[in-house]
Amino acid sequence: MALPALPKVELRELGNTGLKLSCVGFGASPLGNVFGPVSDDEAIGSVREAFRRGINFFDTSPYYGGTLSEKVLGKTLEALGVPRSEYIVATKCGRYADGFDFSADRVTKSIDESLERLQLDYVDILQCHDIEFGSLDQIINETIPALKKLKETGKIRFIGITGLPLGIFTYVLDRVPPGAVDVVLSYCHYGINDSALEDLLPYLKSKGVGVISASPLAMGLLTESGPPEWHPASAELKSACRAAAVYCKERGKNISKLAMQYSLSNKDISSVLVGMNSIKQVEENVAAAVELETVGKDEKTLAEVEAILKPVKNQTWSSGIQQS
Ligand code: NAD
């Protein structure tokens, strides 16, 4: 007797790219041991489970674990042998373990290094990584034109920009030709504690740019086990999120599920990128997405958690250099 098909996550269009991304995206920074050590077995198991549950989008960077994330993701994709046309890989350029370099020369070399580590002929999206740490005018006048040339070689299909402060996106998109940037990846700005990205969505849509929202769990703040040591949030924000997690746990609820469902609810966001390093996390995050589609979210608990987090709503932290 055939086993019943596993419920799979929904696919969503990414701006004007024609790509259809799974609404739950696989953030591969944990594969670079960013949130603690991950064995090869755990990495392969998590990515295999992701495919089984309909996740087709994987995001990495040469920066994560000093190239380890790209290497582990490459090894894992190779081991699983999934046809290349069935998944979408995004990586980044300009941010490295030894610092930032958004020069045309560096990003042009960088993609070759990334492709080698990923064991791929092309990536679907190449994103300038955390552009607030570089000169935004260099990104506009030098980096994006260099990426356009890479598009013409077929090494990359689409161009993206990433970073924390939302103003960087409008600064760049107001100054580049239409279609020069295909994708924006924002993080920690569409979750229960911080939803500032919402106000920018109509603008991004008007520019025809696809939107990826990363870190729905606020890089660990909205989890029962809490954030890693390096987390940049203020003590006040950490403590409010801890209180919200404890509140949920005491009522038999899971803050991470609530947080995933909150981020997934807005369909103008094509994919919610969550960092995962175990089969259990993949199962839980996919189950949260499937439950959202079939049952809806737990509005009562969400309202209670939002009330706990109200004093710190949209509180963020500084990131990047002063732009001249
Ligand atoms: P996140 O909010 O996704 O949190 C990840 C943490 O939550 C990890 O410790 C993970 O093990 C844990 N987790 C995942 N699912 C869980 C569950 N169901 N229950 C409990 N814990 C769970 O933060 P993130 O990993 O930083 O962001 C996701 C991805 O987005 C990254 O891996 C990366 O690919 C991308 N990202 C990009 C940028 C950028 O370009 N500047 C910034 C941040 C994130």
mmCIF file of C-alpha atoms and ligand atoms in Angstrom:
data_model
loop_
_atom_site.group_PDB
_atom_site.id
_atom_site.type_symbol
_atom_site.label_atom_id
_atom_site.label_comp_id
_atom_site.label_asym_id
_atom_site.label_seq_id
_atom_site.Cartn_x
_atom_site.Cartn_y
_atom_site.Cartn_z
ATOM 1 C CA MET A 1 0.000 0.000 0.000
ATOM 2 C CA ALA A 2 1.370 3.432 -0.952
ATOM 3 C CA LEU A 3 2.162 5.741 1.947
ATOM 4 C CA PRO A 4 0.067 8.937 2.109
ATOM 5 C CA ALA A 5 1.886 11.916 0.546
ATOM 6 C CA LEU A 6 3.516 14.246 3.058
ATOM 7 C CA PRO A 7 1.951 17.704 3.289
ATOM 8 C CA LYS A 8 4.194 20.159 1.468
ATOM 9 C CA VAL A 9 4.748 23.871 1.770
ATOM 10 C CA GLU A 10 3.222 26.291 -0.698
ATOM 11 C CA LEU A 11 5.265 27.893 -3.532
ATOM 12 C CA ARG A 12 5.190 31.666 -4.061
ATOM 13 C CA GLU A 13 6.332 33.806 -7.022
ATOM 14 C CA LEU A 14 9.450 35.902 -6.411
ATOM 15 C CA GLY A 15 8.864 39.378 -7.876
ATOM 16 C CA ASN A 16 9.428 39.410 -11.641
ATOM 17 C CA THR A 17 11.992 36.587 -11.639
ATOM 18 C CA GLY A 18 9.635 33.789 -12.662
ATOM 19 C CA LEU A 19 11.083 31.737 -9.787
ATOM 20 C CA LYS A 20 8.657 29.975 -7.487
ATOM 21 C CA LEU A 21 10.111 29.717 -4.008
ATOM 22 C CA SER A 22 8.872 27.539 -1.187
ATOM 23 C CA CYS A 23 7.283 29.883 1.363
ATOM 24 C CA VAL A 24 9.552 28.296 3.984
ATOM 25 C CA GLY A 25 13.142 28.777 2.817
ATOM 26 C CA PHE A 26 16.122 26.864 4.212
ATOM 27 C CA GLY A 27 18.561 29.300 5.820
ATOM 28 C CA ALA A 28 21.903 27.512 5.700
ATOM 29 C CA SER A 29 23.882 29.727 8.077
ATOM 30 C CA PRO A 30 23.494 27.055 10.809
ATOM 31 C CA LEU A 31 25.338 24.640 8.467
ATOM 32 C CA GLY A 32 28.343 26.915 9.018
ATOM 33 C CA ASN A 33 28.090 26.126 12.758
ATOM 34 C CA VAL A 34 26.905 29.677 13.405
ATOM 35 C CA PHE A 35 24.427 28.470 16.055
ATOM 36 C CA GLY A 36 26.594 25.591 17.337
ATOM 37 C CA PRO A 37 28.236 22.506 15.793
ATOM 38 C CA VAL A 38 26.324 20.518 13.158
ATOM 39 C CA SER A 39 27.478 17.086 11.974
ATOM 40 C CA ASP A 40 27.468 16.003 8.305
ATOM 41 C CA ASP A 41 24.672 13.544 9.128
ATOM 42 C CA GLU A 42 22.526 16.294 10.637
ATOM 43 C CA ALA A 43 23.192 18.553 7.656
ATOM 44 C CA ILE A 44 22.291 15.870 5.101
ATOM 45 C CA GLY A 45 19.288 14.741 7.150
ATOM 46 C CA SER A 46 17.902 18.281 7.420
ATOM 47 C CA VAL A 47 18.318 19.073 3.729
ATOM 48 C CA ARG A 48 16.842 15.698 2.705
ATOM 49 C CA GLU A 49 13.854 16.319 4.953
ATOM 50 C CA ALA A 50 13.495 19.827 3.513
ATOM 51 C CA PHE A 51 13.208 18.395 -0.024
ATOM 52 C CA ARG A 52 10.706 15.769 1.148
ATOM 53 C CA ARG A 53 8.523 18.552 2.551
ATOM 54 C CA GLY A 54 8.599 20.721 -0.566
ATOM 55 C CA ILE A 55 11.315 23.199 0.443
ATOM 56 C CA ASN A 56 13.150 24.187 -2.747
ATOM 57 C CA PHE A 57 14.989 27.342 -1.658
ATOM 58 C CA PHE A 58 18.388 27.372 0.076
ATOM 59 C CA ASP A 59 20.279 30.490 1.149
ATOM 60 C CA THR A 60 23.949 30.643 2.103
ATOM 61 C CA SER A 61 26.963 32.968 2.018
ATOM 62 C CA PRO A 62 30.773 32.702 1.943
ATOM 63 C CA TYR A 63 30.632 34.568 5.263
ATOM 64 C CA TYR A 64 28.701 31.880 7.182
ATOM 65 C CA GLY A 65 31.225 29.865 9.138
ATOM 66 C CA GLY A 66 34.053 31.299 7.010
ATOM 67 C CA THR A 67 32.888 29.405 3.840
ATOM 68 C CA LEU A 68 31.845 26.284 5.805
ATOM 69 C CA SER A 69 28.108 26.763 5.129
ATOM 70 C CA GLU A 70 28.647 26.853 1.344
ATOM 71 C CA LYS A 71 30.914 23.791 1.495
ATOM 72 C CA VAL A 72 28.497 21.753 3.625
ATOM 73 C CA LEU A 73 25.494 22.784 1.514
ATOM 74 C CA GLY A 74 27.393 21.862 -1.674
ATOM 75 C CA LYS A 75 28.432 18.482 -0.291
ATOM 76 C CA THR A 76 24.895 17.811 0.883
ATOM 77 C CA LEU A 77 23.225 18.726 -2.427
ATOM 78 C CA GLU A 78 25.749 16.573 -4.266
ATOM 79 C CA ALA A 79 25.136 13.622 -1.911
ATOM 80 C CA LEU A 80 21.361 13.857 -2.330
ATOM 81 C CA GLY A 81 21.583 13.992 -6.134
ATOM 82 C CA VAL A 82 18.443 16.097 -6.608
ATOM 83 C CA PRO A 83 18.197 17.412 -10.219
ATOM 84 C CA ARG A 84 19.558 20.977 -10.397
ATOM 85 C CA SER A 85 16.351 22.349 -11.953
ATOM 86 C CA GLU A 86 14.391 21.341 -8.847
ATOM 87 C CA TYR A 87 16.015 23.710 -6.368
ATOM 88 C CA ILE A 88 16.945 27.356 -6.052
ATOM 89 C CA VAL A 89 20.227 28.414 -4.451
ATOM 90 C CA ALA A 90 21.059 31.912 -3.292
ATOM 91 C CA THR A 91 24.477 32.906 -2.085
ATOM 92 C CA LYS A 92 26.141 36.241 -1.411
ATOM 93 C CA CYS A 93 29.215 38.327 -2.095
ATOM 94 C CA GLY A 94 31.045 41.253 -0.523
ATOM 95 C CA ARG A 95 31.085 39.990 3.082
ATOM 96 C CA TYR A 96 33.797 37.536 4.159
ATOM 97 C CA ALA A 97 35.339 36.235 7.377
ATOM 98 C CA ASP A 98 38.128 38.790 6.927
ATOM 99 C CA GLY A 99 35.874 41.776 6.213
ATOM 100 C CA PHE A 100 33.918 43.542 3.474
ATOM 101 C CA ASP A 101 34.891 44.090 -0.151
ATOM 102 C CA PHE A 102 32.236 45.078 -2.672
ATOM 103 C CA SER A 103 34.712 45.900 -5.470
ATOM 104 C CA ALA A 104 33.949 44.568 -8.959
ATOM 105 C CA ASP A 105 37.156 42.519 -8.865
ATOM 106 C CA ARG A 106 36.391 40.825 -5.569
ATOM 107 C CA VAL A 107 32.749 39.968 -6.289
ATOM 108 C CA THR A 108 33.690 38.628 -9.733
ATOM 109 C CA LYS A 109 36.267 36.282 -8.161
ATOM 110 C CA SER A 110 33.922 35.514 -5.298
ATOM 111 C CA ILE A 111 31.269 33.854 -7.451
ATOM 112 C CA ASP A 112 33.809 31.423 -8.916
ATOM 113 C CA GLU A 113 34.935 30.486 -5.400
ATOM 114 C CA SER A 114 31.316 30.057 -4.265
ATOM 115 C CA LEU A 115 30.419 27.889 -7.268
ATOM 116 C CA GLU A 116 33.392 25.637 -6.536
ATOM 117 C CA ARG A 117 32.412 25.244 -2.867
ATOM 118 C CA LEU A 118 28.769 24.679 -3.776
ATOM 119 C CA GLN A 119 29.760 22.246 -6.578
ATOM 120 C CA LEU A 120 27.373 24.087 -8.921
ATOM 121 C CA ASP A 121 27.605 25.638 -12.413
ATOM 122 C CA TYR A 122 25.399 28.584 -11.494
ATOM 123 C CA VAL A 123 23.481 30.086 -8.586
ATOM 124 C CA ASP A 124 19.961 31.373 -8.981
ATOM 125 C CA ILE A 125 20.504 34.516 -6.910
ATOM 126 C CA LEU A 126 23.704 36.334 -5.994
ATOM 127 C CA GLN A 127 23.178 38.933 -3.292
ATOM 128 C CA CYS A 128 25.425 41.763 -2.121
ATOM 129 C CA HIS A 129 25.738 40.810 1.548
ATOM 130 C CA ASP A 130 24.941 43.438 4.207
ATOM 131 C CA ILE A 131 25.453 46.472 2.013
ATOM 132 C CA GLU A 132 25.186 48.918 4.932
ATOM 133 C CA PHE A 133 28.804 47.979 5.697
ATOM 134 C CA GLY A 134 29.987 49.241 2.313
ATOM 135 C CA SER A 135 29.555 52.461 0.378
ATOM 136 C CA LEU A 136 26.038 52.384 -1.054
ATOM 137 C CA ASP A 137 27.255 54.471 -3.983
ATOM 138 C CA GLN A 138 29.860 51.803 -4.747
ATOM 139 C CA ILE A 139 27.104 49.159 -4.628
ATOM 140 C CA ILE A 140 25.101 51.204 -7.156
ATOM 141 C CA ASN A 141 27.929 52.253 -9.484
ATOM 142 C CA GLU A 142 30.329 49.306 -9.303
ATOM 143 C CA THR A 143 28.994 46.165 -7.599
ATOM 144 C CA ILE A 144 25.593 45.875 -9.267
ATOM 145 C CA PRO A 145 27.055 46.550 -12.763
ATOM 146 C CA ALA A 146 29.650 43.800 -12.064
ATOM 147 C CA LEU A 147 26.859 41.423 -11.088
ATOM 148 C CA LYS A 148 25.004 42.344 -14.285
ATOM 149 C CA LYS A 149 28.053 41.111 -16.237
ATOM 150 C CA LEU A 150 27.980 37.866 -14.226
ATOM 151 C CA LYS A 151 24.337 37.473 -15.223
ATOM 152 C CA GLU A 152 25.399 37.651 -18.864
ATOM 153 C CA THR A 153 27.939 34.833 -18.319
ATOM 154 C CA GLY A 154 25.214 32.586 -16.894
ATOM 155 C CA LYS A 155 26.984 32.138 -13.544
ATOM 156 C CA ILE A 156 24.091 33.847 -11.781
ATOM 157 C CA ARG A 157 20.465 34.274 -12.792
ATOM 158 C CA PHE A 158 19.297 37.104 -10.543
ATOM 159 C CA ILE A 159 20.763 39.923 -8.451
ATOM 160 C CA GLY A 160 19.883 40.733 -4.858
ATOM 161 C CA ILE A 161 20.844 43.027 -2.001
ATOM 162 C CA THR A 162 20.678 42.251 1.699
ATOM 163 C CA GLY A 163 21.051 44.087 4.978
ATOM 164 C CA LEU A 164 19.423 45.206 8.219
ATOM 165 C CA PRO A 165 18.512 48.937 8.016
ATOM 166 C CA LEU A 166 15.523 49.292 5.696
ATOM 167 C CA GLY A 167 16.670 52.674 4.355
ATOM 168 C CA ILE A 168 19.485 50.992 2.381
ATOM 169 C CA PHE A 169 16.944 49.362 0.085
ATOM 170 C CA THR A 170 15.166 52.579 -0.897
ATOM 171 C CA TYR A 171 18.509 54.369 -1.296
ATOM 172 C CA VAL A 172 19.724 51.802 -3.816
ATOM 173 C CA LEU A 173 16.443 51.093 -5.606
ATOM 174 C CA ASP A 174 15.803 54.820 -6.130
ATOM 175 C CA ARG A 175 19.157 55.129 -7.915
ATOM 176 C CA VAL A 176 19.531 52.007 -10.107
ATOM 177 C CA PRO A 177 17.818 51.399 -13.472
ATOM 178 C CA PRO A 178 14.550 49.434 -13.288
ATOM 179 C CA GLY A 179 15.236 45.702 -13.209
ATOM 180 C CA ALA A 180 18.864 46.113 -12.051
ATOM 181 C CA VAL A 181 17.997 44.552 -8.680
ATOM 182 C CA ASP A 182 15.686 41.545 -8.760
ATOM 183 C CA VAL A 183 15.496 40.640 -5.073
ATOM 184 C CA VAL A 184 15.720 42.201 -1.633
ATOM 185 C CA LEU A 185 16.547 40.079 1.417
ATOM 186 C CA SER A 186 15.582 41.770 4.672
ATOM 187 C CA TYR A 187 16.109 40.156 8.066
ATOM 188 C CA CYS A 188 14.722 40.540 11.569
ATOM 189 C CA HIS A 189 12.079 43.002 10.304
ATOM 190 C CA TYR A 190 9.061 40.788 9.756
ATOM 191 C CA GLY A 191 8.493 38.914 12.979
ATOM 192 C CA ILE A 192 6.302 39.246 16.054
ATOM 193 C CA ASN A 193 8.705 41.630 17.815
ATOM 194 C CA ASP A 194 9.617 43.684 14.738
ATOM 195 C CA SER A 195 7.428 44.070 11.636
ATOM 196 C CA ALA A 196 8.904 47.309 10.248
ATOM 197 C CA LEU A 197 9.302 45.723 6.785
ATOM 198 C CA GLU A 198 5.527 45.801 6.337
ATOM 199 C CA ASP A 199 5.518 49.533 5.536
ATOM 200 C CA LEU A 200 8.096 49.024 2.783
ATOM 201 C CA LEU A 201 6.288 46.210 0.968
ATOM 202 C CA PRO A 202 4.122 48.441 -1.324
ATOM 203 C CA TYR A 203 7.251 50.345 -2.405
ATOM 204 C CA LEU A 204 9.156 47.106 -3.151
ATOM 205 C CA LYS A 205 6.184 45.800 -5.116
ATOM 206 C CA SER A 206 6.039 49.034 -7.136
ATOM 207 C CA LYS A 207 9.705 48.488 -8.043
ATOM 208 C CA GLY A 208 8.973 44.907 -9.182
ATOM 209 C CA VAL A 209 11.421 43.544 -6.628
ATOM 210 C CA GLY A 210 10.929 40.125 -5.029
ATOM 211 C CA VAL A 211 10.991 40.063 -1.228
ATOM 212 C CA ILE A 212 12.638 37.462 0.980
ATOM 213 C CA SER A 213 12.263 37.908 4.710
ATOM 214 C CA ALA A 214 14.857 36.175 6.860
ATOM 215 C CA SER A 215 15.128 35.386 10.557
ATOM 216 C CA PRO A 216 11.449 34.895 11.538
ATOM 217 C CA LEU A 217 12.720 33.659 14.913
ATOM 218 C CA ALA A 218 14.738 36.878 15.280
ATOM 219 C CA MET A 219 17.981 34.836 15.176
ATOM 220 C CA GLY A 220 16.940 32.777 18.176
ATOM 221 C CA LEU A 221 15.135 35.420 20.273
ATOM 222 C CA LEU A 222 11.793 33.754 19.520
ATOM 223 C CA THR A 223 12.829 30.232 20.535
ATOM 224 C CA GLU A 224 12.551 28.321 23.807
ATOM 225 C CA SER A 225 16.328 27.905 24.008
ATOM 226 C CA GLY A 226 17.000 31.609 23.376
ATOM 227 C CA PRO A 227 19.570 33.462 21.251
ATOM 228 C CA PRO A 228 23.295 32.697 20.831
ATOM 229 C CA GLU A 229 25.926 34.654 22.792
ATOM 230 C CA TRP A 230 26.730 36.947 19.848
ATOM 231 C CA HIS A 231 23.133 38.161 19.432
ATOM 232 C CA PRO A 232 23.174 41.981 19.057
ATOM 233 C CA ALA A 233 19.776 42.735 20.695
ATOM 234 C CA SER A 234 19.606 44.925 23.801
ATOM 235 C CA ALA A 235 19.185 43.288 27.208
ATOM 236 C CA GLU A 236 15.639 44.731 27.288
ATOM 237 C CA LEU A 237 14.670 43.094 23.990
ATOM 238 C CA LYS A 238 16.251 39.769 24.970
ATOM 239 C CA SER A 239 14.431 39.785 28.269
ATOM 240 C CA ALA A 240 11.030 40.620 26.709
ATOM 241 C CA CYS A 241 11.433 37.803 24.170
ATOM 242 C CA ARG A 242 12.468 35.395 26.942
ATOM 243 C CA ALA A 243 9.334 36.366 28.880
ATOM 244 C CA ALA A 244 7.193 35.743 25.777
ATOM 245 C CA ALA A 245 8.804 32.312 25.209
ATOM 246 C CA VAL A 246 8.237 31.318 28.841
ATOM 247 C CA TYR A 247 4.625 32.582 28.680
ATOM 248 C CA CYS A 248 3.975 30.334 25.662
ATOM 249 C CA LYS A 249 5.714 27.305 27.180
ATOM 250 C CA GLU A 250 3.699 27.557 30.390
ATOM 251 C CA ARG A 251 0.533 27.331 28.296
ATOM 252 C CA GLY A 252 1.738 24.394 26.208
ATOM 253 C CA LYS A 253 2.355 26.654 23.192
ATOM 254 C CA ASN A 254 5.504 27.009 21.113
ATOM 255 C CA ILE A 255 6.789 30.527 20.476
ATOM 256 C CA SER A 256 8.703 29.433 17.347
ATOM 257 C CA LYS A 257 5.583 28.025 15.705
ATOM 258 C CA LEU A 258 3.690 31.213 16.477
ATOM 259 C CA ALA A 259 6.573 33.275 15.081
ATOM 260 C CA MET A 260 6.794 31.226 11.860
ATOM 261 C CA GLN A 261 3.069 31.574 11.275
ATOM 262 C CA TYR A 262 3.187 35.322 11.897
ATOM 263 C CA SER A 263 5.929 35.787 9.261
ATOM 264 C CA LEU A 264 4.341 33.419 6.742
ATOM 265 C CA SER A 265 0.963 35.175 6.888
ATOM 266 C CA ASN A 266 1.948 37.990 4.542
ATOM 267 C CA LYS A 267 1.923 36.643 0.984
ATOM 268 C CA ASP A 268 3.757 39.688 -0.392
ATOM 269 C CA ILE A 269 6.771 37.984 1.172
ATOM 270 C CA SER A 270 7.819 35.200 -1.191
ATOM 271 C CA SER A 271 9.858 33.166 1.221
ATOM 272 C CA VAL A 272 10.479 33.209 4.954
ATOM 273 C CA LEU A 273 14.062 32.085 5.441
ATOM 274 C CA VAL A 274 14.560 30.199 8.675
ATOM 275 C CA GLY A 275 17.883 28.796 9.806
ATOM 276 C CA MET A 276 17.651 25.017 10.328
ATOM 277 C CA ASN A 277 20.075 22.327 11.402
ATOM 278 C CA SER A 278 17.942 19.332 12.361
ATOM 279 C CA ILE A 279 15.205 17.160 10.886
ATOM 280 C CA LYS A 280 12.993 18.128 13.827
ATOM 281 C CA GLN A 281 13.270 21.842 13.044
ATOM 282 C CA VAL A 282 12.435 21.214 9.377
ATOM 283 C CA GLU A 283 9.401 19.151 10.392
ATOM 284 C CA GLU A 284 8.218 21.764 12.878
ATOM 285 C CA ASN A 285 8.618 24.735 10.551
ATOM 286 C CA VAL A 286 6.902 22.988 7.658
ATOM 287 C CA ALA A 287 4.110 21.831 9.977
ATOM 288 C CA ALA A 288 3.644 25.455 11.098
ATOM 289 C CA ALA A 289 3.239 26.532 7.445
ATOM 290 C CA VAL A 290 0.836 23.712 6.605
ATOM 291 C CA GLU A 291 -1.245 24.384 9.729
ATOM 292 C CA LEU A 292 -1.414 28.081 8.859
ATOM 293 C CA GLU A 293 -2.900 27.200 5.451
ATOM 294 C CA THR A 294 -5.353 24.627 6.769
ATOM 295 C CA VAL A 295 -6.365 25.837 10.241
ATOM 296 C CA GLY A 296 -5.058 29.400 10.525
ATOM 297 C CA LYS A 297 -2.975 30.873 13.319
ATOM 298 C CA ASP A 298 -3.571 30.902 17.052
ATOM 299 C CA GLU A 299 -4.892 34.488 17.188
ATOM 300 C CA LYS A 300 -5.490 34.429 20.960
ATOM 301 C CA THR A 301 -1.959 33.434 21.951
ATOM 302 C CA LEU A 302 -0.525 35.718 19.279
ATOM 303 C CA ALA A 303 -2.408 38.708 20.746
ATOM 304 C CA GLU A 304 -1.115 37.811 24.225
ATOM 305 C CA VAL A 305 2.472 37.535 23.002
ATOM 306 C CA GLU A 306 2.162 40.788 21.062
ATOM 307 C CA ALA A 307 1.024 42.468 24.290
ATOM 308 C CA ILE A 308 4.142 41.158 26.118
ATOM 309 C CA LEU A 309 6.388 42.424 23.303
ATOM 310 C CA LYS A 310 4.626 45.774 22.851
ATOM 311 C CA PRO A 311 7.174 47.799 24.910
ATOM 312 C CA VAL A 312 9.973 46.614 22.580
ATOM 313 C CA LYS A 313 8.005 46.537 19.310
ATOM 314 C CA ASN A 314 10.222 47.352 16.317
ATOM 315 C CA GLN A 315 13.252 47.832 18.569
ATOM 316 C CA THR A 316 16.307 47.008 16.460
ATOM 317 C CA TRP A 317 20.092 47.471 16.744
ATOM 318 C CA SER A 318 22.630 49.428 14.768
ATOM 319 C CA SER A 319 24.325 47.794 11.809
ATOM 320 C CA GLY A 320 26.787 49.181 9.287
ATOM 321 C CA ILE A 321 28.879 52.280 8.760
ATOM 322 C CA GLN A 322 27.854 55.910 8.622
ATOM 323 C CA GLN A 323 27.119 56.626 4.940
ATOM 324 C CA SER A 324 28.706 59.847 3.647
HETATM 325 P P1 NAD B 1 16.320 32.525 12.476
HETATM 326 O O1 NAD B 1 15.429 33.563 13.007
HETATM 327 O O2 NAD B 1 15.865 31.731 11.328
HETATM 328 O O3 NAD B 1 16.727 31.595 13.716
HETATM 329 C C1 NAD B 1 17.586 30.511 13.562
HETATM 330 C C2 NAD B 1 17.732 29.796 14.909
HETATM 331 O O4 NAD B 1 16.482 29.211 15.262
HETATM 332 C C3 NAD B 1 18.737 28.658 14.837
HETATM 333 O O5 NAD B 1 19.346 28.520 16.117
HETATM 334 C C4 NAD B 1 17.853 27.449 14.570
HETATM 335 O O6 NAD B 1 18.472 26.269 14.990
HETATM 336 C C5 NAD B 1 16.631 27.793 15.397
HETATM 337 N N1 NAD B 1 15.369 27.151 14.939
HETATM 338 C C6 NAD B 1 14.941 26.946 13.672
HETATM 339 N N2 NAD B 1 13.733 26.363 13.667
HETATM 340 C C7 NAD B 1 13.375 26.185 14.971
HETATM 341 C C8 NAD B 1 12.232 25.643 15.609
HETATM 342 N N3 NAD B 1 11.213 25.150 14.923
HETATM 343 N N4 NAD B 1 12.211 25.642 16.968
HETATM 344 C C9 NAD B 1 13.238 26.148 17.685
HETATM 345 N N5 NAD B 1 14.351 26.679 17.138
HETATM 346 C C10 NAD B 1 14.414 26.703 15.779
HETATM 347 O O7 NAD B 1 17.728 33.253 12.120
HETATM 348 P P2 NAD B 1 18.821 33.024 11.002
HETATM 349 O O8 NAD B 1 19.249 31.610 10.885
HETATM 350 O O9 NAD B 1 19.864 34.053 11.276
HETATM 351 O O10 NAD B 1 18.092 33.476 9.669
HETATM 352 C C11 NAD B 1 17.632 32.559 8.721
HETATM 353 C C12 NAD B 1 18.474 32.568 7.454
HETATM 354 O O11 NAD B 1 18.291 33.792 6.745
HETATM 355 C C13 NAD B 1 19.991 32.460 7.675
HETATM 356 O O12 NAD B 1 20.382 31.123 7.863
HETATM 357 C C14 NAD B 1 20.503 33.078 6.399
HETATM 358 O O13 NAD B 1 20.430 32.133 5.347
HETATM 359 C C15 NAD B 1 19.488 34.200 6.134
HETATM 360 N N6 NAD B 1 19.916 35.509 6.712
HETATM 361 C C16 NAD B 1 20.529 36.399 5.884
HETATM 362 C C17 NAD B 1 20.973 37.613 6.386
HETATM 363 C C18 NAD B 1 21.668 38.579 5.472
HETATM 364 O O14 NAD B 1 21.763 38.331 4.294
HETATM 365 N N7 NAD B 1 22.175 39.680 5.966
HETATM 366 C C19 NAD B 1 20.799 37.930 7.735
HETATM 367 C C20 NAD B 1 20.141 37.017 8.548
HETATM 368 C C21 NAD B 1 19.694 35.812 8.022
#
